[in-house]
Amino acid sequence: MFFFRFCSLICTFVPMKKILAKLLYGLLYLTSLLPLWVHYLISDLFYVLIYKVVHYRVKLVRKNLSDSFPEKTDKEIRDIECRFYHWFCDYLVETVKLLTISEKQLKRRMVFKGTEAIDQVVREGRSVAIYLGHYCNWEWVTSMPLWVTTEAQCGQIYHVLENKEFDMLFLKLRQRFNAVCIPMAETLRRIVKYKQEGTPVVIGYISDQVPFWNNIHHWCQFLNHDTPVLTGTERLARQTNHVVFYLEMSRPKRGYYEAQIRLIATHPQQLGEYEITDAYFGMLEESIRRAPEFWLWTHNRWKRTREEFNLRYDPVTGRVNLDSLESIKRQKGIQ
């Protein structure tokens, strides 16, 4: 998603964007036909270009790592940073490869463990919500339908891209193995529709993004930060009474991933508010601390602070002021 969102952004700000989008798609498709070992040679070149030459978001990555792991030395931080950029470039080429990779090859390289727990839930007539993060190769997770019972409809929630051509490409990419993409705004309606049709669903939610100011309802300690977190997945799980799992990912070696299914809640309605959200972020942090180089450190994850939120939040009305921070300070007489 990250890669195609970037390509979509390029096409949005240039003339003849439809033609350019089609040309880019053709180039990406032809590139995807190359063997993976060639992709990794390209990745090695990208590493030099992105990290050593362009210094793509290096300051942000280094700050995020240093703030998250204050116990580590500068050398340890630089080592993680270096490994991160190597993996990041691999992620880019692996995403392109997803356009044409065969089922057989992907099943060998993206292995799911513990899916019998999901199959059991589906046999009981219930549905599943799966938390995951921007960790390892989340795009290859769309191959989950190759591993779980065909009685369930697998899917994932996604943000619609502004560029229609690249949105179609993205849908083709993520739906290759019969996992449907559900626009975020249609999530509950689509889940209810499947329930009415008697079709259990297995829905993946990438839930480690930064919430908008007016979407902040809960904070938790995550990687040594006071962190605003998304709570929509928990609310949906409670409303629909879906069994909740965490997808714990790892990368045994280059080009190979494993995903272990871990139970969070069998009956989410019986747990306290935000207990599921806190459990997810605790599990995600465990994954990151084991191998920090596989998380997406280029995101400005902690750009929204509690201090600024408190300035924006009105406890009387319960509303969040979305004006510029300078304007809010003037309104409150703060210098």
Short mmCIF file of C-alpha atoms in Angstrom, two decimals:
data_model
loop_
_atom_site.label_atom_id
_atom_site.label_comp_id
_atom_site.label_asym_id
_atom_site.label_seq_id
_atom_site.Cartn_x
_atom_site.Cartn_y
_atom_site.Cartn_z
CA MET A 1 0.00 0.00 0.00
CA PHE A 2 2.82 2.40 0.92
CA PHE A 3 4.54 1.88 -2.44
CA PHE A 4 1.41 2.38 -4.56
CA ARG A 5 0.28 5.34 -2.49
CA PHE A 6 3.65 6.94 -3.32
CA CYS A 7 3.22 6.20 -7.05
CA SER A 8 -0.32 7.54 -6.91
CA LEU A 9 0.91 10.76 -5.33
CA ILE A 10 3.43 11.25 -8.15
CA CYS A 11 0.74 10.81 -10.80
CA THR A 12 -1.62 13.23 -9.06
CA PHE A 13 0.69 16.19 -9.57
CA VAL A 14 1.78 15.69 -13.17
CA PRO A 15 0.03 16.31 -16.51
CA MET A 16 -1.56 13.37 -18.35
CA LYS A 17 -1.72 11.45 -15.09
CA LYS A 18 -3.94 8.68 -16.52
CA ILE A 19 -1.42 7.90 -19.24
CA LEU A 20 1.45 8.02 -16.77
CA ALA A 21 -0.39 5.71 -14.39
CA LYS A 22 -0.89 3.16 -17.16
CA LEU A 23 2.76 3.41 -18.19
CA LEU A 24 3.88 2.95 -14.59
CA TYR A 25 1.57 -0.03 -14.21
CA GLY A 26 3.01 -1.61 -17.36
CA LEU A 27 6.55 -1.06 -16.10
CA LEU A 28 5.73 -2.47 -12.66
CA TYR A 29 4.00 -5.49 -14.17
CA LEU A 30 6.94 -6.30 -16.46
CA THR A 31 9.34 -5.82 -13.55
CA SER A 32 7.28 -8.16 -11.39
CA LEU A 33 7.87 -10.97 -13.90
CA LEU A 34 11.57 -10.99 -13.04
CA PRO A 35 12.82 -13.71 -10.63
CA LEU A 36 12.95 -12.69 -6.97
CA TRP A 37 16.75 -12.87 -6.89
CA VAL A 38 16.77 -10.10 -9.51
CA HIS A 39 14.31 -8.11 -7.39
CA TYR A 40 16.71 -8.35 -4.47
CA LEU A 41 19.55 -7.05 -6.64
CA ILE A 42 17.30 -4.09 -7.44
CA SER A 43 16.57 -3.75 -3.73
CA ASP A 44 20.30 -3.55 -2.98
CA LEU A 45 20.59 -0.69 -5.50
CA PHE A 46 17.55 1.02 -3.95
CA TYR A 47 19.22 0.73 -0.54
CA VAL A 48 22.24 2.71 -1.72
CA LEU A 49 20.04 5.29 -3.46
CA ILE A 50 17.37 5.71 -0.77
CA TYR A 51 19.56 5.47 2.32
CA LYS A 52 23.05 6.51 1.31
CA VAL A 53 22.30 9.09 -1.42
CA VAL A 54 18.83 10.55 -0.89
CA HIS A 55 18.80 9.98 2.92
CA TYR A 56 15.05 9.35 2.74
CA ARG A 57 13.61 10.33 6.14
CA VAL A 58 16.83 9.28 7.89
CA LYS A 59 16.52 11.98 10.56
CA LEU A 60 12.98 10.87 11.40
CA VAL A 61 13.92 7.18 11.47
CA ARG A 62 16.91 7.86 13.72
CA LYS A 63 14.81 9.99 16.08
CA ASN A 64 12.05 7.39 16.25
CA LEU A 65 14.57 4.65 17.01
CA SER A 66 16.50 6.69 19.58
CA ASP A 67 13.33 7.76 21.41
CA SER A 68 11.90 4.23 21.33
CA PHE A 69 15.08 2.54 22.57
CA PRO A 70 16.84 4.99 24.91
CA GLU A 71 18.76 2.09 26.45
CA LYS A 72 20.60 1.39 23.17
CA THR A 73 23.91 2.95 22.17
CA ASP A 74 24.35 5.14 19.09
CA LYS A 75 26.06 2.24 17.34
CA GLU A 76 23.15 -0.10 18.08
CA ILE A 77 20.69 2.51 16.78
CA ARG A 78 22.70 2.92 13.56
CA ASP A 79 22.84 -0.85 13.11
CA ILE A 80 19.06 -1.13 13.42
CA GLU A 81 18.66 1.84 11.09
CA CYS A 82 20.86 0.18 8.48
CA ARG A 83 18.99 -3.13 8.71
CA PHE A 84 15.68 -1.26 8.52
CA TYR A 85 16.55 0.38 5.20
CA HIS A 86 17.69 -2.96 3.79
CA TRP A 87 14.35 -4.51 4.75
CA PHE A 88 12.38 -1.44 3.59
CA CYS A 89 13.85 -1.74 0.09
CA ASP A 90 13.07 -5.47 0.11
CA TYR A 91 9.48 -4.64 1.04
CA LEU A 92 9.20 -2.34 -1.99
CA VAL A 93 10.35 -4.94 -4.50
CA GLU A 94 8.38 -7.72 -2.79
CA THR A 95 5.23 -5.62 -3.17
CA VAL A 96 5.87 -5.28 -6.89
CA LYS A 97 6.50 -9.03 -7.14
CA LEU A 98 3.07 -9.64 -5.63
CA LEU A 99 1.57 -8.61 -8.99
CA THR A 100 2.60 -11.90 -10.62
CA ILE A 101 4.00 -14.24 -7.97
CA SER A 102 2.48 -17.73 -8.16
CA GLU A 103 0.35 -19.25 -5.40
CA LYS A 104 2.88 -22.05 -4.97
CA GLN A 105 5.83 -19.70 -4.54
CA LEU A 106 3.95 -17.36 -2.19
CA LYS A 107 2.75 -20.24 -0.01
CA ARG A 108 6.37 -21.33 0.33
CA ARG A 109 7.55 -17.83 1.24
CA MET A 110 4.59 -16.58 3.34
CA VAL A 111 3.66 -19.26 5.87
CA PHE A 112 0.71 -18.98 8.27
CA LYS A 113 0.72 -20.98 11.50
CA GLY A 114 -2.19 -21.63 13.83
CA THR A 115 -4.90 -21.11 11.21
CA GLU A 116 -6.77 -24.09 12.61
CA ALA A 117 -7.95 -21.72 15.38
CA ILE A 118 -9.58 -19.53 12.72
CA ASP A 119 -11.11 -22.55 10.99
CA GLN A 120 -12.63 -23.66 14.32
CA VAL A 121 -14.21 -20.23 14.87
CA VAL A 122 -15.70 -20.32 11.36
CA ARG A 123 -17.07 -23.84 11.91
CA GLU A 124 -18.88 -22.45 14.96
CA GLY A 125 -20.56 -19.89 12.68
CA ARG A 126 -18.63 -16.90 13.99
CA SER A 127 -16.33 -14.38 12.33
CA VAL A 128 -12.80 -13.17 13.01
CA ALA A 129 -11.03 -9.83 13.39
CA ILE A 130 -7.24 -9.92 13.00
CA TYR A 131 -4.97 -7.13 14.23
CA LEU A 132 -1.69 -6.57 12.42
CA GLY A 133 0.78 -3.72 12.07
CA HIS A 134 3.10 -2.23 9.48
CA TYR A 135 5.53 -4.98 10.35
CA CYS A 136 7.38 -7.39 8.03
CA ASN A 137 5.52 -7.67 4.71
CA TRP A 138 1.88 -6.87 5.44
CA GLU A 139 1.07 -6.93 1.70
CA TRP A 140 1.87 -10.65 1.49
CA VAL A 141 -0.65 -11.24 4.30
CA THR A 142 -3.32 -10.93 1.58
CA SER A 143 -2.46 -14.55 0.73
CA MET A 144 -4.24 -15.72 3.90
CA PRO A 145 -7.18 -17.16 1.86
CA LEU A 146 -4.72 -19.82 0.65
CA TRP A 147 -4.41 -21.04 4.26
CA VAL A 148 -7.86 -20.78 5.89
CA THR A 149 -11.14 -22.53 5.23
CA THR A 150 -13.01 -21.54 2.07
CA GLU A 151 -16.19 -21.27 4.15
CA ALA A 152 -15.03 -17.80 5.23
CA GLN A 153 -14.56 -14.64 3.18
CA CYS A 154 -11.16 -13.11 3.92
CA GLY A 155 -10.64 -9.37 3.54
CA GLN A 156 -8.84 -6.27 4.71
CA ILE A 157 -9.76 -2.67 5.42
CA TYR A 158 -8.05 -0.10 3.21
CA HIS A 159 -7.87 3.60 2.41
CA VAL A 160 -9.12 4.42 -1.08
CA LEU A 161 -6.42 6.09 -3.20
CA GLU A 162 -7.20 9.43 -4.84
CA ASN A 163 -5.80 8.30 -8.16
CA LYS A 164 -8.43 5.92 -9.60
CA GLU A 165 -5.98 4.10 -11.85
CA PHE A 166 -3.66 3.27 -8.98
CA ASP A 167 -6.61 2.44 -6.73
CA MET A 168 -7.64 -0.18 -9.31
CA LEU A 169 -4.06 -1.48 -9.44
CA PHE A 170 -3.94 -1.66 -5.67
CA LEU A 171 -7.22 -3.60 -5.56
CA LYS A 172 -5.93 -6.02 -8.19
CA LEU A 173 -2.77 -6.53 -6.16
CA ARG A 174 -4.45 -7.17 -2.81
CA GLN A 175 -7.36 -9.18 -4.19
CA ARG A 176 -5.30 -11.60 -6.30
CA PHE A 177 -5.84 -14.43 -3.82
CA ASN A 178 -9.54 -13.75 -3.12
CA ALA A 179 -9.18 -11.44 -0.13
CA VAL A 180 -11.62 -8.58 -0.69
CA CYS A 181 -10.63 -4.96 0.01
CA ILE A 182 -13.23 -3.07 2.05
CA PRO A 183 -13.08 0.75 2.05
CA MET A 184 -12.79 2.02 5.62
CA ALA A 185 -16.00 4.05 5.41
CA GLU A 186 -17.97 0.91 4.42
CA THR A 187 -16.55 -1.47 7.03
CA LEU A 188 -19.56 -2.00 9.30
CA ARG A 189 -22.08 -2.02 6.43
CA ARG A 190 -20.13 -4.68 4.53
CA ILE A 191 -19.65 -6.84 7.63
CA VAL A 192 -23.38 -6.68 8.38
CA LYS A 193 -24.13 -7.62 4.77
CA TYR A 194 -21.93 -10.72 4.99
CA LYS A 195 -23.64 -11.67 8.25
CA GLN A 196 -27.07 -11.34 6.66
CA GLU A 197 -25.89 -13.59 3.83
CA GLY A 198 -24.67 -16.16 6.36
CA THR A 199 -21.01 -15.80 5.34
CA PRO A 200 -18.41 -15.74 8.14
CA VAL A 201 -15.61 -13.24 7.55
CA VAL A 202 -11.92 -13.05 8.47
CA ILE A 203 -11.00 -9.36 8.36
CA GLY A 204 -7.52 -7.90 8.79
CA TYR A 205 -7.06 -4.49 10.40
CA ILE A 206 -3.73 -2.62 10.25
CA SER A 207 -4.20 -0.57 13.39
CA ASP A 208 -0.90 1.15 14.18
CA GLN A 209 -1.53 4.33 12.15
CA VAL A 210 -1.73 7.81 13.65
CA PRO A 211 -5.35 8.77 14.44
CA PHE A 212 -6.67 12.19 13.43
CA TRP A 213 -7.15 14.68 16.28
CA ASN A 214 -10.92 14.14 16.37
CA ASN A 215 -10.41 10.36 16.38
CA ILE A 216 -8.27 10.22 19.51
CA HIS A 217 -10.12 8.46 22.33
CA HIS A 218 -7.37 6.52 24.06
CA TRP A 219 -3.64 6.72 24.82
CA CYS A 220 -1.25 3.94 25.74
CA GLN A 221 2.44 3.46 26.48
CA PHE A 222 3.96 2.14 23.28
CA LEU A 223 7.70 1.98 22.56
CA ASN A 224 8.57 4.45 25.31
CA HIS A 225 6.01 7.01 24.05
CA ASP A 226 2.69 8.31 25.32
CA THR A 227 0.85 7.26 22.14
CA PRO A 228 -2.62 8.13 20.75
CA VAL A 229 -4.05 4.96 19.23
CA LEU A 230 -6.87 3.93 16.93
CA THR A 231 -9.75 2.23 18.72
CA GLY A 232 -12.09 1.61 15.78
CA THR A 233 -11.09 -2.04 15.42
CA GLU A 234 -12.01 -2.75 19.03
CA ARG A 235 -15.35 -0.95 18.67
CA LEU A 236 -16.17 -3.00 15.56
CA ALA A 237 -15.16 -6.24 17.26
CA ARG A 238 -17.44 -5.42 20.18
CA GLN A 239 -20.36 -4.48 17.92
CA THR A 240 -20.06 -7.63 15.82
CA ASN A 241 -18.79 -9.97 18.58
CA HIS A 242 -15.97 -11.18 16.35
CA VAL A 243 -13.25 -13.37 17.82
CA VAL A 244 -10.08 -11.24 17.94
CA PHE A 245 -6.60 -12.45 17.02
CA TYR A 246 -3.17 -10.86 16.60
CA LEU A 247 -1.01 -11.77 13.61
CA GLU A 248 2.52 -12.11 14.96
CA MET A 249 4.91 -11.85 12.02
CA SER A 250 8.57 -12.74 11.71
CA ARG A 251 11.18 -12.96 8.95
CA PRO A 252 13.37 -16.08 9.30
CA LYS A 253 15.48 -15.05 6.31
CA ARG A 254 15.37 -12.78 3.28
CA GLY A 255 12.29 -13.39 1.17
CA TYR A 256 10.56 -15.61 3.75
CA TYR A 257 7.95 -14.67 6.35
CA GLU A 258 5.96 -16.49 9.01
CA ALA A 259 2.69 -15.37 10.59
CA GLN A 260 1.56 -16.91 13.87
CA ILE A 261 -2.10 -16.57 14.89
CA ARG A 262 -2.40 -15.48 18.54
CA LEU A 263 -5.71 -15.16 20.39
CA ILE A 264 -6.60 -11.83 22.01
CA ALA A 265 -10.29 -12.23 22.86
CA THR A 266 -12.93 -14.93 22.26
CA HIS A 267 -15.77 -12.75 23.55
CA PRO A 268 -14.70 -9.08 23.17
CA GLN A 269 -17.90 -7.75 24.71
CA GLN A 270 -16.90 -9.28 28.05
CA LEU A 271 -13.63 -7.33 28.29
CA GLY A 272 -13.12 -3.85 29.67
CA GLU A 273 -13.02 -0.80 27.42
CA TYR A 274 -9.72 -0.50 25.50
CA GLU A 275 -8.46 -3.78 26.98
CA ILE A 276 -8.28 -5.31 23.48
CA THR A 277 -6.53 -2.24 22.06
CA ASP A 278 -3.94 -2.29 24.86
CA ALA A 279 -3.37 -6.03 24.35
CA TYR A 280 -2.76 -5.48 20.64
CA PHE A 281 -0.21 -2.71 21.18
CA GLY A 282 1.50 -4.80 23.84
CA MET A 283 1.84 -7.72 21.41
CA LEU A 284 2.98 -5.45 18.59
CA GLU A 285 5.64 -3.93 20.83
CA GLU A 286 6.89 -7.42 21.71
CA SER A 287 7.24 -8.18 17.99
CA ILE A 288 9.07 -4.91 17.32
CA ARG A 289 11.47 -5.29 20.25
CA ARG A 290 12.45 -8.78 19.05
CA ALA A 291 13.39 -7.47 15.58
CA PRO A 292 12.93 -3.67 15.36
CA GLU A 293 14.24 -3.40 11.80
CA PHE A 294 11.00 -4.79 10.36
CA TRP A 295 8.65 -2.01 11.52
CA LEU A 296 7.87 1.03 9.34
CA TRP A 297 9.99 3.65 11.13
CA THR A 298 9.60 6.19 8.29
CA HIS A 299 6.11 7.06 9.57
CA ASN A 300 5.93 10.10 11.84
CA ARG A 301 4.08 7.98 14.39
CA TRP A 302 4.33 10.37 17.33
CA LYS A 303 3.57 13.70 15.70
CA ARG A 304 0.44 14.19 17.84
CA THR A 305 1.16 14.78 21.51
CA ARG A 306 -1.13 14.69 24.53
CA GLU A 307 -0.10 18.26 25.33
CA GLU A 308 -1.37 19.54 22.00
CA PHE A 309 -4.48 17.34 22.22
CA ASN A 310 -5.34 18.90 25.59
CA LEU A 311 -5.10 22.34 23.97
CA ARG A 312 -7.46 21.26 21.22
CA TYR A 313 -9.94 19.32 23.33
CA ASP A 314 -12.95 21.02 24.93
CA PRO A 315 -14.07 18.90 27.93
CA VAL A 316 -17.43 20.70 28.08
CA THR A 317 -18.54 19.93 24.51
CA GLY A 318 -16.34 16.89 23.98
CA ARG A 319 -15.19 18.37 20.66
CA VAL A 320 -11.72 18.77 19.24
CA ASN A 321 -10.70 22.08 17.69
CA LEU A 322 -9.13 21.39 14.29
CA ASP A 323 -7.90 24.95 13.70
CA SER A 324 -4.18 25.60 13.41
CA LEU A 325 -2.27 25.37 16.68
CA GLU A 326 -1.27 29.04 16.43
CA SER A 327 -4.94 30.03 16.09
CA ILE A 328 -5.94 27.93 19.09
CA LYS A 329 -3.21 29.49 21.21
CA ARG A 330 -4.38 32.96 20.24
CA GLN A 331 -7.96 32.04 21.16
CA LYS A 332 -6.79 30.88 24.58
CA GLY A 333 -4.41 33.76 25.11
CA ILE A 334 -1.33 31.54 25.12
CA GLN A 335 1.93 33.09 23.97
#
